[in-house]
mmCIF file of C-alpha atoms in Angstrom:
data_model
loop_
_atom_site.group_PDB
_atom_site.id
_atom_site.type_symbol
_atom_site.label_atom_id
_atom_site.label_comp_id
_atom_site.label_asym_id
_atom_site.label_seq_id
_atom_site.Cartn_x
_atom_site.Cartn_y
_atom_site.Cartn_z
ATOM 1 C CA MET A 1 6.161 -29.033 -5.702
ATOM 2 C CA GLU A 2 3.077 -27.094 -6.754
ATOM 3 C CA PRO A 3 3.651 -23.409 -7.683
ATOM 4 C CA GLU A 4 1.480 -22.256 -4.761
ATOM 5 C CA ASP A 5 3.412 -24.421 -2.299
ATOM 6 C CA LEU A 6 6.704 -23.140 -3.692
ATOM 7 C CA GLY A 7 5.516 -19.552 -3.374
ATOM 8 C CA ASN A 8 4.432 -20.066 0.228
ATOM 9 C CA ARG A 9 7.747 -21.718 1.111
ATOM 10 C CA LEU A 10 9.776 -18.926 -0.468
ATOM 11 C CA ARG A 11 7.688 -16.277 1.282
ATOM 12 C CA GLU A 12 8.377 -18.003 4.592
ATOM 13 C CA LEU A 13 12.130 -18.186 3.886
ATOM 14 C CA ALA A 14 12.558 -14.684 2.440
ATOM 15 C CA PRO A 15 12.735 -12.729 5.744
ATOM 16 C CA GLN A 16 15.057 -15.356 7.246
ATOM 17 C CA VAL A 17 17.451 -15.012 4.316
ATOM 18 C CA LEU A 18 17.252 -11.209 4.370
ATOM 19 C CA GLY A 19 17.953 -11.232 8.088
ATOM 20 C CA ALA A 20 20.997 -13.475 7.611
ATOM 21 C CA LEU A 21 22.412 -11.088 4.996
ATOM 22 C CA LEU A 22 21.677 -7.955 7.026
ATOM 23 C CA ARG A 23 23.426 -9.445 10.019
ATOM 24 C CA ARG A 24 26.579 -9.826 7.904
ATOM 25 C CA TYR A 25 26.490 -6.933 5.409
ATOM 26 C CA GLU A 26 23.996 -4.376 6.900
ATOM 27 C CA ALA A 27 23.242 -2.659 3.552
ATOM 28 C CA PHE A 28 19.448 -2.935 3.453
ATOM 29 C CA ASP A 29 18.856 -2.128 -0.233
ATOM 30 C CA THR A 30 21.720 -4.272 -1.488
ATOM 31 C CA CYS A 31 20.730 -7.233 0.662
ATOM 32 C CA GLU A 32 17.072 -6.976 -0.291
ATOM 33 C CA ASP A 33 17.920 -6.877 -4.007
ATOM 34 C CA ALA A 34 20.161 -9.915 -3.562
ATOM 35 C CA VAL A 35 17.397 -11.846 -1.804
ATOM 36 C CA GLN A 36 14.980 -11.080 -4.630
ATOM 37 C CA GLU A 37 17.504 -12.388 -7.165
ATOM 38 C CA ALA A 38 18.011 -15.549 -5.122
ATOM 39 C CA LEU A 39 14.236 -16.105 -4.917
ATOM 40 C CA LEU A 40 13.947 -15.730 -8.698
ATOM 41 C CA ALA A 41 16.761 -18.234 -9.134
ATOM 42 C CA ALA A 42 14.916 -20.665 -6.878
ATOM 43 C CA VAL A 43 11.698 -20.252 -8.874
ATOM 44 C CA ARG A 44 13.620 -21.135 -12.045
ATOM 45 C CA GLN A 45 15.767 -23.977 -10.691
ATOM 46 C CA TRP A 46 13.881 -25.807 -7.952
ATOM 47 C CA PRO A 47 10.964 -27.012 -10.110
ATOM 48 C CA VAL A 48 13.556 -28.506 -12.497
ATOM 49 C CA ASP A 49 16.310 -29.727 -10.164
ATOM 50 C CA GLY A 50 14.219 -30.299 -7.055
ATOM 51 C CA MET A 51 14.306 -28.428 -3.743
ATOM 52 C CA PRO A 52 17.741 -28.578 -2.068
ATOM 53 C CA ASP A 53 18.137 -30.406 1.237
ATOM 54 C CA ASP A 54 18.595 -27.072 3.034
ATOM 55 C CA PRO A 55 16.658 -24.475 1.003
ATOM 56 C CA ARG A 56 17.454 -21.669 3.428
ATOM 57 C CA ALA A 57 21.209 -22.228 3.181
ATOM 58 C CA TRP A 58 20.905 -22.449 -0.621
ATOM 59 C CA LEU A 59 19.160 -19.070 -0.756
ATOM 60 C CA VAL A 60 21.627 -17.491 1.672
ATOM 61 C CA THR A 61 24.571 -18.723 -0.384
ATOM 62 C CA VAL A 62 23.141 -17.485 -3.694
ATOM 63 C CA ALA A 63 22.108 -14.139 -2.223
ATOM 64 C CA SER A 64 25.495 -13.730 -0.496
ATOM 65 C CA ARG A 65 27.268 -14.160 -3.810
ATOM 66 C CA ARG A 66 25.052 -11.457 -5.315
ATOM 67 C CA VAL A 67 25.977 -9.116 -2.474
ATOM 68 C CA VAL A 68 29.672 -9.847 -2.916
ATOM 69 C CA ASP A 69 29.420 -9.154 -6.642
ATOM 70 C CA HIS A 70 27.904 -5.793 -5.812
ATOM 71 C CA ILE A 71 30.538 -5.079 -3.191
ATOM 72 C CA ARG A 72 33.332 -5.847 -5.635
ATOM 73 C CA SER A 73 31.843 -3.530 -8.228
ATOM 74 C CA GLU A 74 31.916 -0.436 -6.009
ATOM 75 C CA GLU A 75 34.856 1.170 -4.310
ATOM 76 C CA ALA A 76 32.961 1.942 -1.128
ATOM 77 C CA ARG A 77 31.728 -1.607 -0.905
ATOM 78 C CA ARG A 78 35.214 -2.971 -1.547
ATOM 79 C CA ARG A 79 36.495 -1.447 1.679
ATOM 80 C CA ARG A 80 33.792 -3.252 3.640
ATOM 81 C CA GLU A 81 34.590 -6.489 1.819
ATOM 82 C CA GLU A 82 38.278 -6.239 2.699
ATOM 83 C CA ALA A 83 37.552 -5.575 6.363
ATOM 84 C CA ALA A 84 35.120 -8.461 6.529
ATOM 85 C CA ALA A 85 37.571 -10.718 4.682
ATOM 86 C CA VAL A 86 40.179 -10.098 7.356
ATOM 87 C CA ARG A 87 37.634 -10.775 10.088
ATOM 88 C CA ASP A 88 35.843 -13.788 8.613
ATOM 89 C CA GLY A 89 38.187 -15.241 6.020
ATOM 90 C CA PRO A 90 37.522 -15.448 2.276
ATOM 91 C CA GLU A 91 35.321 -18.516 2.571
ATOM 92 C CA ALA A 92 32.639 -16.427 4.270
ATOM 93 C CA TYR A 93 31.927 -14.742 0.929
ATOM 94 C CA LEU A 94 31.327 -17.951 -0.974
ATOM 95 C CA VAL A 95 29.281 -20.100 1.401
ATOM 96 C CA ALA A 96 26.763 -19.564 4.127
ATOM 97 C CA ALA A 97 28.182 -18.643 7.513
ATOM 98 C CA PRO A 98 27.935 -21.386 10.164
ATOM 99 C CA ASP A 99 24.800 -19.940 11.698
ATOM 100 C CA ASP A 100 23.168 -19.535 8.285
ATOM 101 C CA SER A 101 23.268 -23.191 7.297
ATOM 102 C CA GLY A 102 22.605 -26.585 8.811
ATOM 103 C CA SER A 103 19.333 -27.156 10.593
ATOM 104 C CA GLY A 104 18.072 -23.624 10.090
ATOM 105 C CA ASN A 105 17.325 -23.059 13.776
ATOM 106 C CA HIS A 106 18.760 -19.534 13.629
ATOM 107 C CA ASP A 107 15.894 -17.373 12.378
ATOM 108 C CA ASP A 108 16.406 -13.612 12.049
ATOM 109 C CA THR A 109 12.769 -12.868 11.191
ATOM 110 C CA LEU A 110 12.051 -11.375 14.615
ATOM 111 C CA THR A 111 15.172 -9.180 14.465
ATOM 112 C CA LEU A 112 14.089 -8.010 11.019
ATOM 113 C CA LEU A 113 10.630 -7.142 12.360
ATOM 114 C CA PHE A 114 12.225 -5.108 15.144
ATOM 115 C CA LEU A 115 14.325 -3.262 12.558
ATOM 116 C CA CYS A 116 11.298 -2.496 10.375
ATOM 117 C CA CYS A 117 9.475 -1.081 13.416
ATOM 118 C CA HIS A 118 12.298 1.306 14.297
ATOM 119 C CA PRO A 119 11.139 4.313 16.371
ATOM 120 C CA ALA A 120 12.593 6.687 13.749
ATOM 121 C CA LEU A 121 9.826 5.635 11.341
ATOM 122 C CA THR A 122 6.229 6.765 11.129
ATOM 123 C CA GLU A 123 3.480 4.226 11.667
ATOM 124 C CA SER A 124 2.652 4.012 7.949
ATOM 125 C CA SER A 125 6.338 3.570 7.078
ATOM 126 C CA ARG A 126 6.664 0.757 9.615
ATOM 127 C CA ILE A 127 3.709 -1.033 8.068
ATOM 128 C CA ALA A 128 4.987 -0.576 4.510
ATOM 129 C CA LEU A 129 8.514 -1.718 5.325
ATOM 130 C CA THR A 130 7.222 -4.709 7.300
ATOM 131 C CA LEU A 131 5.055 -5.844 4.398
ATOM 132 C CA ARG A 132 7.936 -5.357 1.954
ATOM 133 C CA ALA A 133 10.885 -6.788 3.878
ATOM 134 C CA VAL A 134 9.282 -9.328 6.215
ATOM 135 C CA GLY A 135 6.086 -10.160 4.368
ATOM 136 C CA GLY A 136 7.876 -10.565 1.063
ATOM 137 C CA LEU A 137 5.333 -8.436 -0.826
ATOM 138 C CA GLY A 138 6.565 -6.624 -3.915
ATOM 139 C CA THR A 139 6.449 -2.846 -4.002
ATOM 140 C CA ALA A 140 3.402 -2.986 -6.260
ATOM 141 C CA GLU A 141 1.604 -5.272 -3.779
ATOM 142 C CA VAL A 142 2.424 -2.957 -0.856
ATOM 143 C CA ALA A 143 1.180 -0.017 -2.911
ATOM 144 C CA ARG A 144 -2.119 -1.821 -3.484
ATOM 145 C CA ALA A 145 -2.369 -2.440 0.260
ATOM 146 C CA PHE A 146 -2.131 1.333 0.814
ATOM 147 C CA LEU A 147 -4.232 2.117 -2.269
ATOM 148 C CA VAL A 148 -1.503 4.360 -3.685
ATOM 149 C CA PRO A 149 0.469 4.191 -6.957
ATOM 150 C CA GLU A 150 3.620 2.067 -7.043
ATOM 151 C CA ALA A 151 5.561 5.221 -7.962
ATOM 152 C CA THR A 152 4.510 6.681 -4.614
ATOM 153 C CA MET A 153 5.219 3.601 -2.516
ATOM 154 C CA GLY A 154 8.704 2.893 -3.885
ATOM 155 C CA PRO A 155 10.241 6.166 -2.640
ATOM 156 C CA ARG A 156 8.353 5.836 0.663
ATOM 157 C CA ILE A 157 9.970 2.474 1.363
ATOM 158 C CA SER A 158 13.377 3.809 0.289
ATOM 159 C CA ARG A 159 13.041 6.757 2.668
ATOM 160 C CA ALA A 160 12.168 4.383 5.502
ATOM 161 C CA LYS A 161 15.388 2.441 4.914
ATOM 162 C CA GLN A 162 17.373 5.680 4.756
ATOM 163 C CA ARG A 163 15.937 6.836 8.083
ATOM 164 C CA ILE A 164 16.956 3.571 9.709
ATOM 165 C CA ARG A 165 20.461 3.932 8.310
ATOM 166 C CA ALA A 166 20.671 7.588 9.383
ATOM 167 C CA ALA A 167 19.621 6.590 12.900
ATOM 168 C CA GLY A 168 22.693 4.343 13.068
ATOM 169 C CA SER A 169 20.622 1.264 13.812
ATOM 170 C CA ARG A 170 22.400 -2.085 13.604
ATOM 171 C CA PHE A 171 20.873 -5.435 12.783
ATOM 172 C CA GLU A 172 20.586 -6.736 16.311
ATOM 173 C CA MET A 173 17.924 -7.255 18.932
ATOM 174 C CA PRO A 174 17.427 -4.286 21.269
ATOM 175 C CA THR A 175 17.660 -4.828 24.992
ATOM 176 C CA GLY A 176 16.029 -3.514 28.174
ATOM 177 C CA GLU A 177 13.305 -0.906 27.831
ATOM 178 C CA GLU A 178 14.009 -0.493 24.134
ATOM 179 C CA TYR A 179 13.185 -4.162 23.583
ATOM 180 C CA THR A 180 9.848 -3.814 25.379
ATOM 181 C CA GLU A 181 8.936 -0.662 23.476
ATOM 182 C CA ARG A 182 9.990 -2.081 20.119
ATOM 183 C CA LEU A 183 8.079 -5.336 20.697
ATOM 184 C CA GLY A 184 5.000 -3.250 21.431
ATOM 185 C CA ALA A 185 5.503 -1.436 18.121
ATOM 186 C CA VAL A 186 5.901 -4.753 16.279
ATOM 187 C CA LEU A 187 2.652 -6.117 17.721
ATOM 188 C CA HIS A 188 0.825 -2.871 16.979
ATOM 189 C CA VAL A 189 1.969 -2.923 13.347
ATOM 190 C CA LEU A 190 0.824 -6.527 12.940
ATOM 191 C CA TYR A 191 -2.489 -5.633 14.603
ATOM 192 C CA LEU A 192 -3.016 -2.741 12.174
ATOM 193 C CA ILE A 193 -2.163 -4.892 9.154
ATOM 194 C CA PHE A 194 -4.692 -7.495 10.285
ATOM 195 C CA ASN A 195 -7.411 -4.916 10.937
ATOM 196 C CA GLU A 196 -6.973 -3.388 7.489
ATOM 197 C CA GLY A 197 -7.251 -6.842 5.981
ATOM 198 C CA TYR A 198 -10.256 -7.867 8.041
ATOM 199 C CA THR A 199 -12.195 -4.650 7.452
ATOM 200 C CA ALA A 200 -10.726 -2.493 4.688
ATOM 201 C CA SER A 201 -10.830 1.187 5.572
ATOM 202 C CA SER A 202 -11.690 2.181 1.991
ATOM 203 C CA GLY A 203 -12.464 0.755 -1.403
ATOM 204 C CA SER A 204 -15.085 -1.535 -2.893
ATOM 205 C CA GLU A 205 -14.277 -4.700 -0.912
ATOM 206 C CA LEU A 206 -15.116 -5.278 2.737
ATOM 207 C CA ARG A 207 -12.133 -7.600 3.276
ATOM 208 C CA ARG A 208 -8.580 -7.781 2.024
ATOM 209 C CA ASP A 209 -7.857 -11.383 2.813
ATOM 210 C CA GLU A 210 -4.216 -11.319 1.720
ATOM 211 C CA LEU A 211 -3.388 -8.706 4.374
ATOM 212 C CA ALA A 212 -5.223 -10.535 7.157
ATOM 213 C CA SER A 213 -3.528 -13.816 6.226
ATOM 214 C CA GLU A 214 -0.114 -12.165 6.087
ATOM 215 C CA ALA A 215 -0.618 -10.603 9.522
ATOM 216 C CA ILE A 216 -1.521 -14.005 10.956
ATOM 217 C CA ARG A 217 1.512 -15.641 9.320
ATOM 218 C CA LEU A 218 3.893 -13.003 10.680
ATOM 219 C CA THR A 219 2.349 -13.124 14.146
ATOM 220 C CA ARG A 220 2.808 -16.893 14.149
ATOM 221 C CA SER A 221 6.503 -16.356 13.441
ATOM 222 C CA VAL A 222 6.765 -13.968 16.402
ATOM 223 C CA HIS A 223 4.922 -16.469 18.596
ATOM 224 C CA ARG A 224 7.344 -19.228 17.577
ATOM 225 C CA ALA A 225 10.237 -16.985 18.562
ATOM 226 C CA LEU A 226 8.598 -15.807 21.813
ATOM 227 C CA PRO A 227 6.316 -18.683 22.858
ATOM 228 C CA HIS A 228 6.091 -17.572 26.507
ATOM 229 C CA ASP A 229 5.055 -13.953 25.853
ATOM 230 C CA GLY A 230 1.413 -13.634 26.853
ATOM 231 C CA GLU A 231 0.653 -10.604 24.690
ATOM 232 C CA VAL A 232 2.145 -12.222 21.571
ATOM 233 C CA ALA A 233 -0.070 -15.256 22.201
ATOM 234 C CA GLY A 234 -3.002 -12.934 22.897
ATOM 235 C CA LEU A 235 -2.566 -11.102 19.596
ATOM 236 C CA LEU A 236 -2.341 -14.347 17.628
ATOM 237 C CA ALA A 237 -5.431 -15.649 19.430
ATOM 238 C CA LEU A 238 -7.317 -12.414 18.707
ATOM 239 C CA MET A 239 -6.507 -12.677 15.006
ATOM 240 C CA LEU A 240 -7.509 -16.328 14.779
ATOM 241 C CA LEU A 241 -10.766 -15.879 16.692
ATOM 242 C CA THR A 242 -11.705 -12.841 14.630
ATOM 243 C CA ASP A 243 -10.656 -14.310 11.290
ATOM 244 C CA ALA A 244 -12.687 -17.444 12.046
ATOM 245 C CA ARG A 245 -15.792 -15.418 11.098
ATOM 246 C CA ARG A 246 -14.347 -14.299 7.763
ATOM 247 C CA SER A 247 -16.521 -16.262 5.325
ATOM 248 C CA ALA A 248 -19.771 -15.430 7.157
ATOM 249 C CA ARG A 249 -19.176 -11.661 7.165
ATOM 250 C CA VAL A 250 -20.288 -11.077 3.568
ATOM 251 C CA ASP A 251 -23.381 -12.156 1.663
ATOM 252 C CA ALA A 252 -23.546 -13.425 -1.904
ATOM 253 C CA ASP A 253 -23.337 -9.853 -3.215
ATOM 254 C CA GLY A 254 -20.345 -8.908 -1.065
ATOM 255 C CA GLY A 255 -22.475 -6.974 1.394
ATOM 256 C CA LEU A 256 -21.665 -6.683 5.094
ATOM 257 C CA VAL A 257 -23.398 -9.167 7.428
ATOM 258 C CA PRO A 258 -23.309 -8.004 11.097
ATOM 259 C CA LEU A 259 -22.195 -10.428 13.785
ATOM 260 C CA ALA A 260 -25.676 -11.048 15.190
ATOM 261 C CA GLU A 261 -26.991 -12.085 11.752
ATOM 262 C CA GLN A 262 -24.114 -14.316 10.620
ATOM 263 C CA ASP A 263 -24.538 -18.011 9.842
ATOM 264 C CA ARG A 264 -22.409 -19.458 12.624
ATOM 265 C CA THR A 265 -22.145 -22.837 10.944
ATOM 266 C CA ARG A 266 -19.824 -21.143 8.436
ATOM 267 C CA TRP A 267 -17.331 -20.106 11.104
ATOM 268 C CA ASP A 268 -13.948 -21.846 11.135
ATOM 269 C CA THR A 269 -14.097 -24.137 14.168
ATOM 270 C CA ALA A 270 -10.423 -25.113 13.924
ATOM 271 C CA ARG A 271 -9.353 -21.479 14.253
ATOM 272 C CA ILE A 272 -11.803 -20.940 17.099
ATOM 273 C CA GLU A 273 -10.402 -23.908 19.017
ATOM 274 C CA GLU A 274 -6.785 -22.845 18.418
ATOM 275 C CA GLY A 275 -7.434 -19.229 19.370
ATOM 276 C CA ALA A 276 -9.413 -20.131 22.487
ATOM 277 C CA ALA A 277 -6.669 -22.488 23.668
ATOM 278 C CA LEU A 278 -4.003 -19.839 23.079
ATOM 279 C CA VAL A 279 -5.736 -17.109 25.050
ATOM 280 C CA SER A 280 -6.779 -19.455 27.852
ATOM 281 C CA ASP A 281 -3.185 -20.590 28.299
ATOM 282 C CA ALA A 282 -1.792 -17.053 28.065
ATOM 283 C CA MET A 283 -4.179 -15.602 30.636
ATOM 284 C CA GLY A 284 -3.416 -18.466 33.009
ATOM 285 C CA ARG A 285 0.326 -17.871 33.108
ATOM 286 C CA SER A 286 1.064 -14.281 32.003
ATOM 287 C CA PRO A 287 0.402 -10.756 33.255
ATOM 288 C CA LEU A 288 -2.888 -9.555 31.800
ATOM 289 C CA GLY A 289 -2.546 -7.338 28.727
ATOM 290 C CA PRO A 290 -4.854 -5.647 26.193
ATOM 291 C CA TYR A 291 -4.419 -8.229 23.420
ATOM 292 C CA GLN A 292 -5.277 -11.057 25.805
ATOM 293 C CA LEU A 293 -8.390 -9.198 26.948
ATOM 294 C CA GLN A 294 -9.525 -8.524 23.389
ATOM 295 C CA ALA A 295 -8.925 -12.175 22.527
ATOM 296 C CA ALA A 296 -10.974 -13.275 25.550
ATOM 297 C CA ILE A 297 -13.834 -11.054 24.377
ATOM 298 C CA ALA A 298 -13.580 -12.466 20.850
ATOM 299 C CA ALA A 299 -13.656 -15.991 22.303
ATOM 300 C CA LEU A 300 -16.884 -15.267 24.170
ATOM 301 C CA HIS A 301 -18.483 -14.051 20.940
ATOM 302 C CA VAL A 302 -17.528 -17.050 18.805
ATOM 303 C CA GLN A 303 -18.174 -19.683 21.445
ATOM 304 C CA ALA A 304 -21.866 -18.725 21.663
ATOM 305 C CA SER A 305 -23.902 -21.041 19.446
ATOM 306 C CA ARG A 306 -26.535 -18.314 18.943
ATOM 307 C CA ALA A 307 -26.347 -14.531 19.154
ATOM 308 C CA GLU A 308 -28.819 -14.532 22.049
ATOM 309 C CA ASP A 309 -26.549 -16.905 23.981
ATOM 310 C CA THR A 310 -23.673 -14.399 24.057
ATOM 311 C CA ASP A 311 -22.357 -13.801 27.586
ATOM 312 C CA TRP A 312 -22.753 -10.035 27.512
ATOM 313 C CA PRO A 313 -22.234 -9.487 31.267
ATOM 314 C CA GLN A 314 -18.807 -11.138 31.034
ATOM 315 C CA ILE A 315 -17.973 -9.157 27.892
ATOM 316 C CA ARG A 316 -18.986 -5.918 29.625
ATOM 317 C CA THR A 317 -16.714 -6.792 32.563
ATOM 318 C CA LEU A 318 -13.766 -7.495 30.269
ATOM 319 C CA TYR A 319 -14.292 -4.210 28.424
ATOM 320 C CA ARG A 320 -14.367 -2.376 31.739
ATOM 321 C CA ILE A 321 -10.959 -3.881 32.605
ATOM 322 C CA LEU A 322 -9.640 -3.126 29.109
ATOM 323 C CA SER A 323 -10.821 0.482 29.388
ATOM 324 C CA ARG A 324 -8.838 0.801 32.595
ATOM 325 C CA ILE A 325 -5.529 -0.683 31.424
ATOM 326 C CA ALA A 326 -5.562 0.453 27.761
ATOM 327 C CA PRO A 327 -8.127 3.228 27.275
ATOM 328 C CA ASN A 328 -8.861 4.367 23.730
ATOM 329 C CA PRO A 329 -11.945 5.513 21.797
ATOM 330 C CA MET A 330 -12.494 2.225 19.973
ATOM 331 C CA VAL A 331 -12.565 0.351 23.275
ATOM 332 C CA THR A 332 -15.187 2.823 24.505
ATOM 333 C CA LEU A 333 -17.297 2.253 21.385
ATOM 334 C CA ASN A 334 -17.297 -1.505 21.886
ATOM 335 C CA HIS A 335 -17.813 -1.142 25.629
ATOM 336 C CA ALA A 336 -20.919 0.932 24.905
ATOM 337 C CA VAL A 337 -22.406 -1.884 22.812
ATOM 338 C CA ALA A 338 -21.840 -4.348 25.671
ATOM 339 C CA VAL A 339 -23.447 -1.914 28.112
ATOM 340 C CA ALA A 340 -26.461 -1.619 25.795
ATOM 341 C CA MET A 341 -26.923 -5.375 25.880
ATOM 342 C CA THR A 342 -26.796 -5.529 29.677
ATOM 343 C CA ASP A 343 -28.042 -2.163 30.981
ATOM 344 C CA GLY A 344 -30.033 -0.839 28.034
ATOM 345 C CA PRO A 345 -29.301 1.559 25.148
ATOM 346 C CA ARG A 346 -29.785 4.754 27.150
ATOM 347 C CA ALA A 347 -26.980 3.830 29.545
ATOM 348 C CA ALA A 348 -24.819 3.043 26.544
ATOM 349 C CA LEU A 349 -25.590 6.397 24.908
ATOM 350 C CA GLU A 350 -24.457 8.166 28.069
ATOM 351 C CA LEU A 351 -21.148 6.313 27.873
ATOM 352 C CA LEU A 352 -20.824 7.175 24.196
ATOM 353 C CA ALA A 353 -21.326 10.882 24.924
ATOM 354 C CA GLU A 354 -17.843 10.896 26.481
ATOM 355 C CA LEU A 355 -16.369 10.594 22.983
ATOM 356 C CA ASP A 356 -18.043 13.658 21.493
ATOM 357 C CA ALA A 357 -15.235 15.900 22.709
ATOM 358 C CA ASP A 358 -12.458 13.452 21.832
ATOM 359 C CA PRO A 359 -10.477 14.915 18.871
ATOM 360 C CA ARG A 360 -9.416 11.410 17.819
ATOM 361 C CA MET A 361 -13.045 10.639 16.977
ATOM 362 C CA ALA A 362 -13.819 13.888 15.187
ATOM 363 C CA GLY A 363 -15.395 12.911 11.893
ATOM 364 C CA HIS A 364 -14.964 9.175 12.448
ATOM 365 C CA HIS A 365 -17.882 7.246 10.970
ATOM 366 C CA ARG A 366 -17.804 4.482 13.605
ATOM 367 C CA LEU A 367 -18.880 6.846 16.372
ATOM 368 C CA HIS A 368 -21.989 7.810 14.389
ATOM 369 C CA ALA A 369 -22.621 4.196 13.334
ATOM 370 C CA VAL A 370 -22.583 2.919 16.917
ATOM 371 C CA ARG A 371 -24.732 5.834 18.078
ATOM 372 C CA ALA A 372 -27.218 5.045 15.309
ATOM 373 C CA HIS A 373 -27.368 1.413 16.423
ATOM 374 C CA LEU A 374 -27.973 2.423 20.048
ATOM 375 C CA LEU A 375 -30.639 4.952 19.063
ATOM 376 C CA GLU A 376 -32.358 2.268 16.991
ATOM 377 C CA LEU A 377 -32.344 -0.053 20.029
ATOM 378 C CA ALA A 378 -33.852 2.808 22.040
ATOM 379 C CA GLN A 379 -36.555 3.123 19.349
ATOM 380 C CA ASP A 380 -35.597 6.712 18.574
ATOM 381 C CA ASN A 381 -35.911 6.000 14.860
ATOM 382 C CA SER A 382 -35.693 9.561 13.575
ATOM 383 C CA ALA A 383 -32.413 10.261 15.362
ATOM 384 C CA ALA A 384 -31.109 6.794 14.461
ATOM 385 C CA ARG A 385 -31.780 7.382 10.766
ATOM 386 C CA GLU A 386 -29.920 10.695 10.805
ATOM 387 C CA ALA A 387 -26.961 9.079 12.563
ATOM 388 C CA TYR A 388 -26.875 6.230 10.029
ATOM 389 C CA LEU A 389 -26.886 8.709 7.151
ATOM 390 C CA LEU A 390 -24.129 10.772 8.767
ATOM 391 C CA ALA A 391 -22.020 7.641 9.277
ATOM 392 C CA ALA A 392 -22.583 6.642 5.644
ATOM 393 C CA ARG A 393 -21.316 10.023 4.477
ATOM 394 C CA ARG A 394 -18.194 9.747 6.628
ATOM 395 C CA THR A 395 -17.027 6.235 5.671
ATOM 396 C CA THR A 396 -14.778 5.582 2.662
ATOM 397 C CA SER A 397 -15.667 1.877 2.563
ATOM 398 C CA LEU A 398 -18.336 1.179 -0.043
ATOM 399 C CA PRO A 399 -19.663 -2.028 1.633
ATOM 400 C CA GLU A 400 -19.982 -0.222 4.958
ATOM 401 C CA GLN A 401 -21.645 2.721 3.231
ATOM 402 C CA ARG A 402 -24.201 0.436 1.548
ATOM 403 C CA TYR A 403 -24.922 -1.288 4.863
ATOM 404 C CA LEU A 404 -25.440 1.993 6.718
ATOM 405 C CA LEU A 405 -27.706 3.395 4.009
ATOM 406 C CA ASP A 406 -29.710 0.166 4.063
ATOM 407 C CA ARG A 407 -30.161 0.473 7.838
ATOM 408 C CA ALA A 408 -31.365 4.050 7.393
ATOM 409 C CA ASP A 409 -33.831 2.941 4.692
ATOM 410 C CA ARG A 410 -35.215 0.146 6.918
ATOM 411 C CA ILE A 411 -35.974 2.618 9.689
ATOM 412 C CA SER A 412 -37.787 5.009 7.357
ATOM 413 C CA GLU A 413 -40.050 2.287 5.939
#
């Protein structure tokens, strides 16, 4: 097995193994450390001895032994070991439990995602813990994702685990309204991870491909667990349809290429076909939700062979529905662009004016960037240039800043 293939396989198995241990032992830090040791053992042994017939059960068994060693070394852990020994029998400490071995159909990844998106955590803590525990990223990798030092991220992740423990949360799927709310939090976290990967909010690179790819991988795992949930399918479709444009979004110098100017022959047709099929199926059998609507809009964009062939009236209609069922400033920004393409830039500027008093948009560069674009379409070049310059000052993304300054320079020529 090639090193890259081995790494991908271990990353896929890691949250399943961690979930199996948490279900039995509950100690997050101890179980996570044990999983890391088991993964290192696999990296050393599998290339030499070959991959075991049931790699998941192998990892669970090795990691379980590490946990037991830790339990036996501490008095507090010993009490838990003795209680579990009475309940499960001594063999439970030496081999994988029945539901942890065999065909591997029992996958705790979704339960682990629900735990990482506990309501006691802040949004940033949910994202960090998800990337660490479910995504299999090391603390240093998570720190790079947040653009903070590893010394800052380590304690942040530890505090997140402590809050979960203090909240008395158990490793089990929530039910009723809590399930619905927690699933919404899981999807939102995955959506945010993807967005940060697709368009980095700061730094010298426009994209952070590893984050976008990880978000897609995790969303696929949720979709496998919940294949009939329309919003899960909608989110996966949205990611695939958006990510299909990845390679065409930057030029040879790493500069931003807007959608209308992209070379559409470079788009990933396989992802477009998969995403379009997913959203079409979801909208045909599920209650309509915001991720499905966004995916439908993305499908209309990528299915147009030329920018001028884009079905803007249909996109405007979908944004109008989205604004009604899930209103937020970013939806309004995108809706305004669709209105500009159907009813003219002045109508769009009137719609955009609604956001001037919205505190969530105070200082946000995208509001000024969209206004600049609409003013340019309206041929108000002086005002457009000022708006581009203001947007450039507000963004912390260097590629976006260069693009906005270039637009301002073009107008002034």
